[in-house]
XYZ file of C-alpha atoms in Angstrom:
548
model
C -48.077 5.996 -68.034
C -49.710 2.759 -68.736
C -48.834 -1.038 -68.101
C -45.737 -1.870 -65.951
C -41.729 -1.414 -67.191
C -39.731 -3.880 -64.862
C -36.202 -4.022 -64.281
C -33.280 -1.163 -64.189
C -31.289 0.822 -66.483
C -27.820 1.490 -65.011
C -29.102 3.663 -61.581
C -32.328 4.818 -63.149
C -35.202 3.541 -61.011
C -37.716 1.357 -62.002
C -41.544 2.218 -63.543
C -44.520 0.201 -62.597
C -47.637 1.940 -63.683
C -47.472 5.275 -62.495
C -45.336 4.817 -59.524
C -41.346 5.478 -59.949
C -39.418 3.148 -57.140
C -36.305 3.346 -55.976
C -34.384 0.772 -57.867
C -31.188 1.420 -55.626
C -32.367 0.989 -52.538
C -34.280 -2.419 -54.252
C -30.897 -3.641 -55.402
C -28.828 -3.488 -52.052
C -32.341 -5.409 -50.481
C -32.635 -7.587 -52.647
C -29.160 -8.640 -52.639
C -28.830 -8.408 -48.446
C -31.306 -11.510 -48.039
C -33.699 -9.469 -45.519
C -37.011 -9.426 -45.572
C -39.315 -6.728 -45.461
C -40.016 -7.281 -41.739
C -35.967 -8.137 -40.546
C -35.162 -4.855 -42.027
C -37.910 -3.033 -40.060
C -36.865 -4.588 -36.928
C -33.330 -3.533 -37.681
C -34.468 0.159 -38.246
C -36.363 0.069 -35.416
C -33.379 -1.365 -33.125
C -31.235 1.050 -34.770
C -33.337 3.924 -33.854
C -33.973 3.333 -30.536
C -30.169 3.495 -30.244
C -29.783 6.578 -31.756
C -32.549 7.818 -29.280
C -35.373 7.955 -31.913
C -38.060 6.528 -30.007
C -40.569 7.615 -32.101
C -39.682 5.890 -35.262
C -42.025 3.232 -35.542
C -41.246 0.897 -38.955
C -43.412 -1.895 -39.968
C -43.427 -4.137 -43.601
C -45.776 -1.605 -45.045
C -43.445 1.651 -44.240
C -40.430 -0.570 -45.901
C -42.214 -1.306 -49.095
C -43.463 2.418 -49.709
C -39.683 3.293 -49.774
C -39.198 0.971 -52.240
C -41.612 2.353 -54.012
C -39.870 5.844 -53.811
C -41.108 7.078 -50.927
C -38.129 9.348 -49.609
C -38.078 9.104 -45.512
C -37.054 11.833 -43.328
C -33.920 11.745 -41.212
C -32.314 9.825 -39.579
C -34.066 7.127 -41.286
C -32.000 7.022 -44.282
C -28.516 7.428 -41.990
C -29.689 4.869 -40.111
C -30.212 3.074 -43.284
C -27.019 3.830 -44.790
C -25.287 2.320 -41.456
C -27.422 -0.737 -41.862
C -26.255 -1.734 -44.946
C -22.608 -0.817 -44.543
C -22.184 -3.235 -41.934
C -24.209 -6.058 -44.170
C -22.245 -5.827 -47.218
C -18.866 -4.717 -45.456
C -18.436 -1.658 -47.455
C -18.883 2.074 -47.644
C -22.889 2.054 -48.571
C -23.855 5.614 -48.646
C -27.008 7.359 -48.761
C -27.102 8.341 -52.489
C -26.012 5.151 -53.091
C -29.457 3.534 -51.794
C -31.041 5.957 -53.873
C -32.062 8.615 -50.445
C -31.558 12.500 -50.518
C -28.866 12.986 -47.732
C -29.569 15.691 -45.416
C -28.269 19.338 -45.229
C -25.051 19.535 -43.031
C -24.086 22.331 -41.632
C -19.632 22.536 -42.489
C -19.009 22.301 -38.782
C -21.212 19.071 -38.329
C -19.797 16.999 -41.097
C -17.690 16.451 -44.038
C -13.446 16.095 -43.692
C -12.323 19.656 -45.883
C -11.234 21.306 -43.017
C -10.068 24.703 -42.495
C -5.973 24.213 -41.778
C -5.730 26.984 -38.888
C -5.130 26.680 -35.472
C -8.233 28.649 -34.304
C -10.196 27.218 -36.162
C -9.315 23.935 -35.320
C -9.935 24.470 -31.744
C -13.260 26.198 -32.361
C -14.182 22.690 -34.695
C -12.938 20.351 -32.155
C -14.870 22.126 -28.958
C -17.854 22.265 -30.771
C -18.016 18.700 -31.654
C -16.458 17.425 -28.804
C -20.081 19.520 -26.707
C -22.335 18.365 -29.486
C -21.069 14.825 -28.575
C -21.262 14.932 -24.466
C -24.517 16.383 -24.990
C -26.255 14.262 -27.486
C -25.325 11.094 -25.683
C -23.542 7.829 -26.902
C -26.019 7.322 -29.281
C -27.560 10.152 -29.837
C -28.398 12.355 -33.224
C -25.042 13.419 -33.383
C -24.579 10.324 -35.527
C -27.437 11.225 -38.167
C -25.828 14.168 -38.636
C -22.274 12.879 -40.020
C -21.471 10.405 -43.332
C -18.258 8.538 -43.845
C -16.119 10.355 -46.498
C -14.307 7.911 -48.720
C -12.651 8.339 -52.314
C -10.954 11.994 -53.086
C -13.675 13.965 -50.820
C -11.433 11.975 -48.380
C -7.683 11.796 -49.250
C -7.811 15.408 -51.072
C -8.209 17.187 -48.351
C -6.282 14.791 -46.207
C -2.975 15.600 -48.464
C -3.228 19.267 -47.790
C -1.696 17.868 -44.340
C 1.544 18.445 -45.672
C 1.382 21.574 -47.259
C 3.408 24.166 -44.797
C 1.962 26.276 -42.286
C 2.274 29.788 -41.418
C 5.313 30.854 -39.794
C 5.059 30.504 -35.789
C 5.857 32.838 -33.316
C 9.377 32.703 -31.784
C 9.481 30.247 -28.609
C 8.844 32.299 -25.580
C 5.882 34.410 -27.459
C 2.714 34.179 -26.767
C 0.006 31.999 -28.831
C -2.852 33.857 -29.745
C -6.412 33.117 -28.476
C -8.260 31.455 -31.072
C -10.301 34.795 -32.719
C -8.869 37.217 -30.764
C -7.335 40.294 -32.002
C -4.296 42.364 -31.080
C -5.124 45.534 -29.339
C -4.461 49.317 -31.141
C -3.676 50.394 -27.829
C -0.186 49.965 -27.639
C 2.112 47.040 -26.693
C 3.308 47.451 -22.945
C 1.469 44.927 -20.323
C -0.958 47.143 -19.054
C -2.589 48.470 -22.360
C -2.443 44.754 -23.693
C -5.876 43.252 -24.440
C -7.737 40.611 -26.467
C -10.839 40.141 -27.594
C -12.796 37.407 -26.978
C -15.266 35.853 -28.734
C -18.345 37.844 -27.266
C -16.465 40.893 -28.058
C -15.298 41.489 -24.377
C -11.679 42.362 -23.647
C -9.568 40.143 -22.026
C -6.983 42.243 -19.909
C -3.598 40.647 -19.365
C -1.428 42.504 -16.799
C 1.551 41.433 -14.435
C 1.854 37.754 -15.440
C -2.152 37.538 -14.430
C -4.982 37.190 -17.851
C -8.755 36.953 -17.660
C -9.614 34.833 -20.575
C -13.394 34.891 -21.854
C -13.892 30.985 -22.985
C -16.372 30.562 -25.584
C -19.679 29.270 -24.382
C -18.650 29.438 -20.968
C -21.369 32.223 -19.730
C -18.091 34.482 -18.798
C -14.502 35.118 -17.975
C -12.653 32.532 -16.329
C -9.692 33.722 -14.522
C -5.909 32.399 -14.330
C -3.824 34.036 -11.864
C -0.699 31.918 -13.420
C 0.744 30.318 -16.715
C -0.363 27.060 -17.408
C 2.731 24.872 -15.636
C 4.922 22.459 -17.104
C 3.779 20.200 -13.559
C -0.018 20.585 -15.382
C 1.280 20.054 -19.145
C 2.676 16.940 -17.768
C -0.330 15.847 -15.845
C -2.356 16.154 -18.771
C -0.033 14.162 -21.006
C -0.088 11.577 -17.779
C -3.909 11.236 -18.355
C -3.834 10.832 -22.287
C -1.428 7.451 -21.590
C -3.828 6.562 -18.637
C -6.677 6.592 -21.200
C -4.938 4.590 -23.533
C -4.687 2.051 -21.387
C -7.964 1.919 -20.411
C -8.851 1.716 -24.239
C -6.342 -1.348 -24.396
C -7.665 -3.086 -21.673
C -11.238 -2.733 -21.643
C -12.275 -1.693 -25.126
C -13.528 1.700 -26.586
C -17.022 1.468 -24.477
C -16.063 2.281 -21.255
C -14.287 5.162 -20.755
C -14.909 6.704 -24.492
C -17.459 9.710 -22.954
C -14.968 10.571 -20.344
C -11.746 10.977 -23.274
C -14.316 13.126 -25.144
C -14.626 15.285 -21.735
C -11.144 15.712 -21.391
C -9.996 16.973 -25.111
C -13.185 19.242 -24.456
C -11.152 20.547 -21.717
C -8.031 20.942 -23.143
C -9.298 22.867 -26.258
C -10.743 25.257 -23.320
C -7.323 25.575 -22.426
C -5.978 26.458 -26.067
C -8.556 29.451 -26.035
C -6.065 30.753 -23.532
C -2.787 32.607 -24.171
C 0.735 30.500 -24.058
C 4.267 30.521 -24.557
C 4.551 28.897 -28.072
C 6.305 25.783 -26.586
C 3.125 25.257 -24.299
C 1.048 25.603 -26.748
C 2.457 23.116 -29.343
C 2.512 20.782 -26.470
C -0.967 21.332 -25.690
C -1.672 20.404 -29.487
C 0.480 17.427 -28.664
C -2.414 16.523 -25.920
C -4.953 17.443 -28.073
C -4.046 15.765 -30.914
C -3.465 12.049 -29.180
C -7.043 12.635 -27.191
C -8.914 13.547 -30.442
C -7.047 10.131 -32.156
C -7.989 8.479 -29.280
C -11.907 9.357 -29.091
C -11.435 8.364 -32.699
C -10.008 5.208 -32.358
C -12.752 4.713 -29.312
C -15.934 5.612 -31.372
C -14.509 3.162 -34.260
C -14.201 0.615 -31.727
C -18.037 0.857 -30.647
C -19.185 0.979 -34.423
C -19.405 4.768 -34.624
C -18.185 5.448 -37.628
C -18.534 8.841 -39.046
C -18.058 10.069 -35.442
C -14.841 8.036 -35.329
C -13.627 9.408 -38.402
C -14.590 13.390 -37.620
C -12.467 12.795 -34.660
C -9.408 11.518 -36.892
C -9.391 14.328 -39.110
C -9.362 16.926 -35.944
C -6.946 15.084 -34.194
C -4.603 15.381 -37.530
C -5.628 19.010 -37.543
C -4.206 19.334 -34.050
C -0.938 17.062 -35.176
C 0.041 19.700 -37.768
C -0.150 22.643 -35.094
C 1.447 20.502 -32.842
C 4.209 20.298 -35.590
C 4.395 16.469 -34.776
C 4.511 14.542 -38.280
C 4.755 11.385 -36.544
C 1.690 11.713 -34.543
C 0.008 12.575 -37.913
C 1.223 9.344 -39.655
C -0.048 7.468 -36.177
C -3.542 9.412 -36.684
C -3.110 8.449 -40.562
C -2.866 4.937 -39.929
C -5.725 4.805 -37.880
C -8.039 5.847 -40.340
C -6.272 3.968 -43.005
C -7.385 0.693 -40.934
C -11.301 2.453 -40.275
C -11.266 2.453 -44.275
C -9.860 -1.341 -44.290
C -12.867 -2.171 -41.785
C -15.278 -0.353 -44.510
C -14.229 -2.067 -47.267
C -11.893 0.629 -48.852
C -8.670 -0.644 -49.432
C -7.812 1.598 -51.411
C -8.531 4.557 -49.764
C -6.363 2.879 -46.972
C -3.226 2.587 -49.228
C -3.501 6.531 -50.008
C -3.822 7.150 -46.276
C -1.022 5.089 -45.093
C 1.349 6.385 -48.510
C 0.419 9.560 -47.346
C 2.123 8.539 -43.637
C 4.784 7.306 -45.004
C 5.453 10.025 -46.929
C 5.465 12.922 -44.308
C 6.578 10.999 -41.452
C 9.813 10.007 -43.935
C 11.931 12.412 -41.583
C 11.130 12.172 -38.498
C 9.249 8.597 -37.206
C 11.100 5.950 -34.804
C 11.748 2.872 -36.472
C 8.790 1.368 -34.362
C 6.527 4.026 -36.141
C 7.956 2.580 -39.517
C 7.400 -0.610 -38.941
C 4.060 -0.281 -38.042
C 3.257 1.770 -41.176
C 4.973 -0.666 -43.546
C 2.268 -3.593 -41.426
C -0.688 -1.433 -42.295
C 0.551 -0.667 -45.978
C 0.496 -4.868 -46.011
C -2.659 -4.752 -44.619
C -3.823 -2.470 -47.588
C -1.918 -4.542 -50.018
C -4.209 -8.023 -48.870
C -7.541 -6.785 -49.088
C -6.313 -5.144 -52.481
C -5.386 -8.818 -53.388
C -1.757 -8.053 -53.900
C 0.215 -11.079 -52.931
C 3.470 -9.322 -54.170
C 3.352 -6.156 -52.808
C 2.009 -7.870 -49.608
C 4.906 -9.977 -49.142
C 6.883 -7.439 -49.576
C 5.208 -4.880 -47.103
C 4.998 -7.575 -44.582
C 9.354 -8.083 -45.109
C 10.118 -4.184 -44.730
C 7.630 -4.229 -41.450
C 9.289 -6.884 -40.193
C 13.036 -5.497 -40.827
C 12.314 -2.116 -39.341
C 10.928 -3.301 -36.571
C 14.376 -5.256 -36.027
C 15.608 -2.041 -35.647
C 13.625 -0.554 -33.297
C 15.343 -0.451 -29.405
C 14.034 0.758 -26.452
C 15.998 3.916 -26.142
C 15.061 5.292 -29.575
C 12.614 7.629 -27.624
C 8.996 6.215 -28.633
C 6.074 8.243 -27.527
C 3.634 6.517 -25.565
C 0.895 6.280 -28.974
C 3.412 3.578 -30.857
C 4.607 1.725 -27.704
C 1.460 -0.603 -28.221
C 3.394 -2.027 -31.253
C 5.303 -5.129 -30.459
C 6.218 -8.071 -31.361
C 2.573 -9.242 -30.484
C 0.776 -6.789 -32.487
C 4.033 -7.003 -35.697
C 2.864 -10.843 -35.616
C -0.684 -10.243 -35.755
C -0.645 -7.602 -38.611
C 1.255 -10.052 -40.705
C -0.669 -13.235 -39.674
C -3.941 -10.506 -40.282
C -2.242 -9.872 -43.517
C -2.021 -13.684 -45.238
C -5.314 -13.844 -43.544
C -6.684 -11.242 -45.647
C -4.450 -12.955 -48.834
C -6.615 -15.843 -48.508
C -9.885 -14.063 -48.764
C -9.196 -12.269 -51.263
C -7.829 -15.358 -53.341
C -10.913 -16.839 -53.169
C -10.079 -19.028 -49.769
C -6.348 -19.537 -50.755
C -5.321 -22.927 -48.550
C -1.807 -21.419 -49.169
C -2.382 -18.263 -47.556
C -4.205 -19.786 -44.793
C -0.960 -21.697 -44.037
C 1.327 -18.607 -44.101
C -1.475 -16.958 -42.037
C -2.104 -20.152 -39.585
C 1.339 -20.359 -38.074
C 1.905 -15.980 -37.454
C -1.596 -16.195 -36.003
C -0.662 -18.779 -33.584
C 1.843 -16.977 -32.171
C 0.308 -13.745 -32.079
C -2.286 -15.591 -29.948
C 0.444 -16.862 -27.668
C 1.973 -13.711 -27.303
C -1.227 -11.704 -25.935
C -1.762 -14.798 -23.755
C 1.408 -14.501 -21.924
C 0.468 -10.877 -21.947
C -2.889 -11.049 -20.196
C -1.588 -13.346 -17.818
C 1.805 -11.380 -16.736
C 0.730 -8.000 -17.115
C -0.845 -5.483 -14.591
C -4.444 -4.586 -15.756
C -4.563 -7.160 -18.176
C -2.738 -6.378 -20.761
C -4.203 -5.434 -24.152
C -7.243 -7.958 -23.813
C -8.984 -6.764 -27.120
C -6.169 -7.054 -29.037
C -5.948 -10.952 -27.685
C -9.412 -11.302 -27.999
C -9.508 -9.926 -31.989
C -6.574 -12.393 -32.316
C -8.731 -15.380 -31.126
C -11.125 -14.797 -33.253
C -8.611 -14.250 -36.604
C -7.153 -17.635 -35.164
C -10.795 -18.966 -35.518
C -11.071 -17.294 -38.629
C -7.966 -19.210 -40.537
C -9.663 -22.651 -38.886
C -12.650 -21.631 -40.789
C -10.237 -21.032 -44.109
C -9.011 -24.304 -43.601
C -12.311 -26.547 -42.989
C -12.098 -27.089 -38.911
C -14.992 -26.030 -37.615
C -14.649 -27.734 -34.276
C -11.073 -25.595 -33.794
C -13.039 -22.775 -34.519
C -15.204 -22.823 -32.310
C -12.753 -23.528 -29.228
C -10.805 -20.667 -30.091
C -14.636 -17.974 -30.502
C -15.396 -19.428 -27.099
C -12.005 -18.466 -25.475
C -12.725 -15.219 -27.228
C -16.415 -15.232 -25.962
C -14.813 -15.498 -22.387
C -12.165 -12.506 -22.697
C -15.238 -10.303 -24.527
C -17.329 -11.006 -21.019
C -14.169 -7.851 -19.950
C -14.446 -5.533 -22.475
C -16.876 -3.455 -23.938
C -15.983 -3.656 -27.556
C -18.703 -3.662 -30.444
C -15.461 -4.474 -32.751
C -15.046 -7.548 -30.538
C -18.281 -8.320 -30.491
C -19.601 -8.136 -33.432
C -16.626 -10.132 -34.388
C -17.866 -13.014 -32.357
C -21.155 -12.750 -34.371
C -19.482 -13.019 -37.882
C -17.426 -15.687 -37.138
C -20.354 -17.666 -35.845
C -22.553 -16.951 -38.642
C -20.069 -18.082 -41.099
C -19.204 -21.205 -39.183
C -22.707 -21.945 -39.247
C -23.529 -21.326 -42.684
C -20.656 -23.665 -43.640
C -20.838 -25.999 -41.344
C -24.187 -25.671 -39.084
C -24.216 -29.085 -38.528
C -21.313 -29.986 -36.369
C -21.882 -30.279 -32.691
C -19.310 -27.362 -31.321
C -20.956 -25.007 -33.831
C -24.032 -25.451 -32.837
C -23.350 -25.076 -28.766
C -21.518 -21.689 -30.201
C -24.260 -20.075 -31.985
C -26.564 -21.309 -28.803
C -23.954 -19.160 -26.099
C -24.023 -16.197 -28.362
C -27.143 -16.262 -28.875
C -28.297 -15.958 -24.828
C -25.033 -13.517 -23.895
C -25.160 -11.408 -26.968
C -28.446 -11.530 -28.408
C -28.120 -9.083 -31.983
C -29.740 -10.414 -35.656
C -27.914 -7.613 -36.856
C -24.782 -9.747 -38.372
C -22.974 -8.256 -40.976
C -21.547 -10.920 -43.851
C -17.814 -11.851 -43.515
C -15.705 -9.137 -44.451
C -11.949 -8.231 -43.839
C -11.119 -7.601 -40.254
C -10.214 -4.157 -39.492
């Protein structure tokens, strides 16, 4: 082919002599406002996260994949991440013109098998690919953020009835095991396990073969309601820990325990034990979830949602699954998906209609509001935020509340609506009259968490008061006051110095860069930019986007 054909046709890539370049991945460049060399430095930073020391990118290695050069993994993840975070959205890798790698079903993707074994078989392997592969290891180049139908398709098969469950008092099957042909009394009752050894059970005593655990591990009792309780003592210990000092700290040692408990499910129990084991395994899975979203891990954050649902539905605990719903209703609001996050929360709504506190409700209706804003639906909004705010009214402290929805109060039922006019305005193009229905809510959510972190043990839910600072700063920034702006980043700068939150932080970046690009020339901005810039040096700032 001769001579040079520039431009692009719809997603076809562009000709220049005899050379076909990626057009797609030349789009979302052009349009980021990197150059060749900040992206390098970005892939390279991004790599040495993931543990990819050897990736080495320069200017040169950047323009060949413009010109169609396809690189191997986990450049194009890594790639895919990069420009997610830029633009605020879901940017996958066929949408920057990449081949995606081969994934193995157990390693990626959200359609699920809906069975108990193999649900506990999914969530033990991941949670050991995880602990082994490190915090940022290749686990991550491995996974992609599902969004669209692939998403809420197989999420709705959630409510679709399971199996009939044995009568309470029988045992629950090991995951893969099969009955014995040898008859039914104790002595000739066996399993077998998943290396094809029997597992003899006898007198109240089992020997239960654990799957990758080099042999038979022996209980010479029932699990006891004493260690049920424990471990439902250690899930609400972690979530405080999350609350208090963000997802960074204690996010590897969560993963550690559900690892543990799915051990235990590969063990025989009376039914009730084992639904409440699914309880436990349920809120840790949400929780690593919620954890890995929190540090800006993504795909790993939202593999762990759609286990911990998985684990919900065994439990037989609609609530929990609306709770687990929600959260990745709000991941999709941090991605750009609002859409997507409408389904999710519907979906909530719809099979926790039954049998959720009013607290639960409440916080649904907040979310749907939440959904409603970034869809830039004032209406529907408004009238989210109203039914949040009258179901909450309802809710009193002996309506039984598990421990996951007791974090919503009237703090965080402020915030979500003062989060929600927030939202209004961006979406409106900078609505001042949205900012003023946002300004006062946000003031008082602020308050709230203030009083909180000063009167309650541990802290109180610092990263919740710190995210509110910042949404504070963000509405100053809606309404032209830079200088208020930056007071309110700095007090947020000073609760981050406790936490280890990427959310938080990378918060604190955003707001910063958007204060200085509108107003870089006022005093306080500039001192901000300066303090970030020498206690959390990163040049990789994403544009403004909706908080999630």
């Amino acid at each position: 082919m001769q001579g040079a054909v520039k431009g692009r046709m719809g997603d076809l890539p562009v000709v220049e002599g005899d050379k076909l370049s990626n057009g797609q991945l030349g789009s979302w460049f052009m349009r980021s406002g990197w150059s060749k060399g900040e992206l390098a430095r970005q892939v390279n930073r991004r790599a040495r996260r993931l543990g990819a020391h050897h990736i080495s990118t320069d200017t040169s290695r950047v323009r060949r994949w413009l010109d169609g050069e396809q690189p191997r993994e986990p450049i194009p993840r890594i790639l895919s991440e990069l420009f997610s975070e830029r633009f605020g959205c879901v940017v996958a890798v066929e949408d920057l013109g990449l081949r995606p790698a081969r994934q193995s079903p157990a390693a990626s993707g959200v359609d699920l098998p809906w069975a108990g074994p193999q649900t506990v078989a999914m969530i033990n392997e991941f949670t050991r690919s995880d602990l082994m592969l490190g915090r940022r290891g290749f686990l991550g180049t491995s996974l992609s953020v599902s969004a669209g139908p692939s998403l809420i398709e197989p999420m709705q098969r959630w409510l679709v009835p399971a199996p009939s469950v044995p009568d309470a008092g029988a045992d629950v099957p090991v995951p893969g095991a099969a009955a014995s042909p040898h008859g039914t009394g104790p002595e000739a009752s066996a399993s077998v396990s998943g290396s094809g050894s029997p597992t003899a059970r006898g007198s109240g005593a089992r020997v239960v073969a654990l799957h990758g655990g080099g042999g038979a591990r022996r209980r010479t009792e029932k699990l006891s309601m004493p260690e049920i309780e424990l471990l439902e003592h250690t899930t609400v210990m972690f979530r405080q820990w999350d609350a208090q000092c963000g997802g960074g700290l204690r996010r590897k040692a969560v993963v550690g325990q559900l690892h543990e408990v799915t051990d235990l499910l590969q063990e025989r129990h009376a039914e009730p034990v084992g639904r409440r084991l699914f309880r436990v395994t349920a809120e840790l899975a949400a929780l690593a979830g919620w954890m890995s979203y929190d540090v800006g891990l993504q795909p790993t954050a939202q593999k762990y949602f759609v286990l911990a649902l998985h684990a919900a539905k065994e439990a037989g605990d609609r609530p929990l699954g609306s709770y687990v719903l929600s959260k990745m209703s709000r991941q999709m609001i941090h991605l750009g998906r609002p859409d997507d996050a409408l389904e999710l929360i519907h979906l909530a709504q719809y099979g926790s209609r039954e049998g959720a506190t009013a607290r639960t409700q409440a916080m649904l209706h907040a979310m749907e509001a939440r959904a409603y804003a970034n869809m830039g639906q004032p209406g529907k909004c408004r009238r989210a935020v109203r039914m949040a705010e009258d179901t909450f009214e309802d809710a009193l402290p002996g309506d039984g509340d598990p421990d996951w929805i007791r974090f919503f109060s009237e703090a965080e039922l402020t915030a979500e609506t003062a989060h929600s006019y927030r939202d209004l305005a961006y979406s409106s193009g900078r609505s001042p009259t949205y900012a003023s229905m946002a300004r006062p809510a946000m003031e008082r959510a602020v308050e709230l968490f203030r009083r909180e972190a000063e009167e309650a043990e541990g802290g109180g839910h610092r990263r919740s008061y710190a995210l509110n600072l910042l949404g504070m700063a963000s509405v100053h920034l809606l309404q032209r006051e830079p200088e208020h702006c930056a007071v309110r980043a700095v007090e947020a700068i000073e609760v981050a110095r406790r936490l280890r939150s990427e959310r938080v932080n990378n918060r604190l970046r955003r707001t910063a860069a958007w204060a200085a690009r509108d107003f870089g020339e006022v005093a306080e901005v500039v001192r901000l930019g300066e303090r970030l810039a020498v206690e959390m040096p990163d040049t990789e700032t994403p544009a403004p986007a909706a908080a999630g």
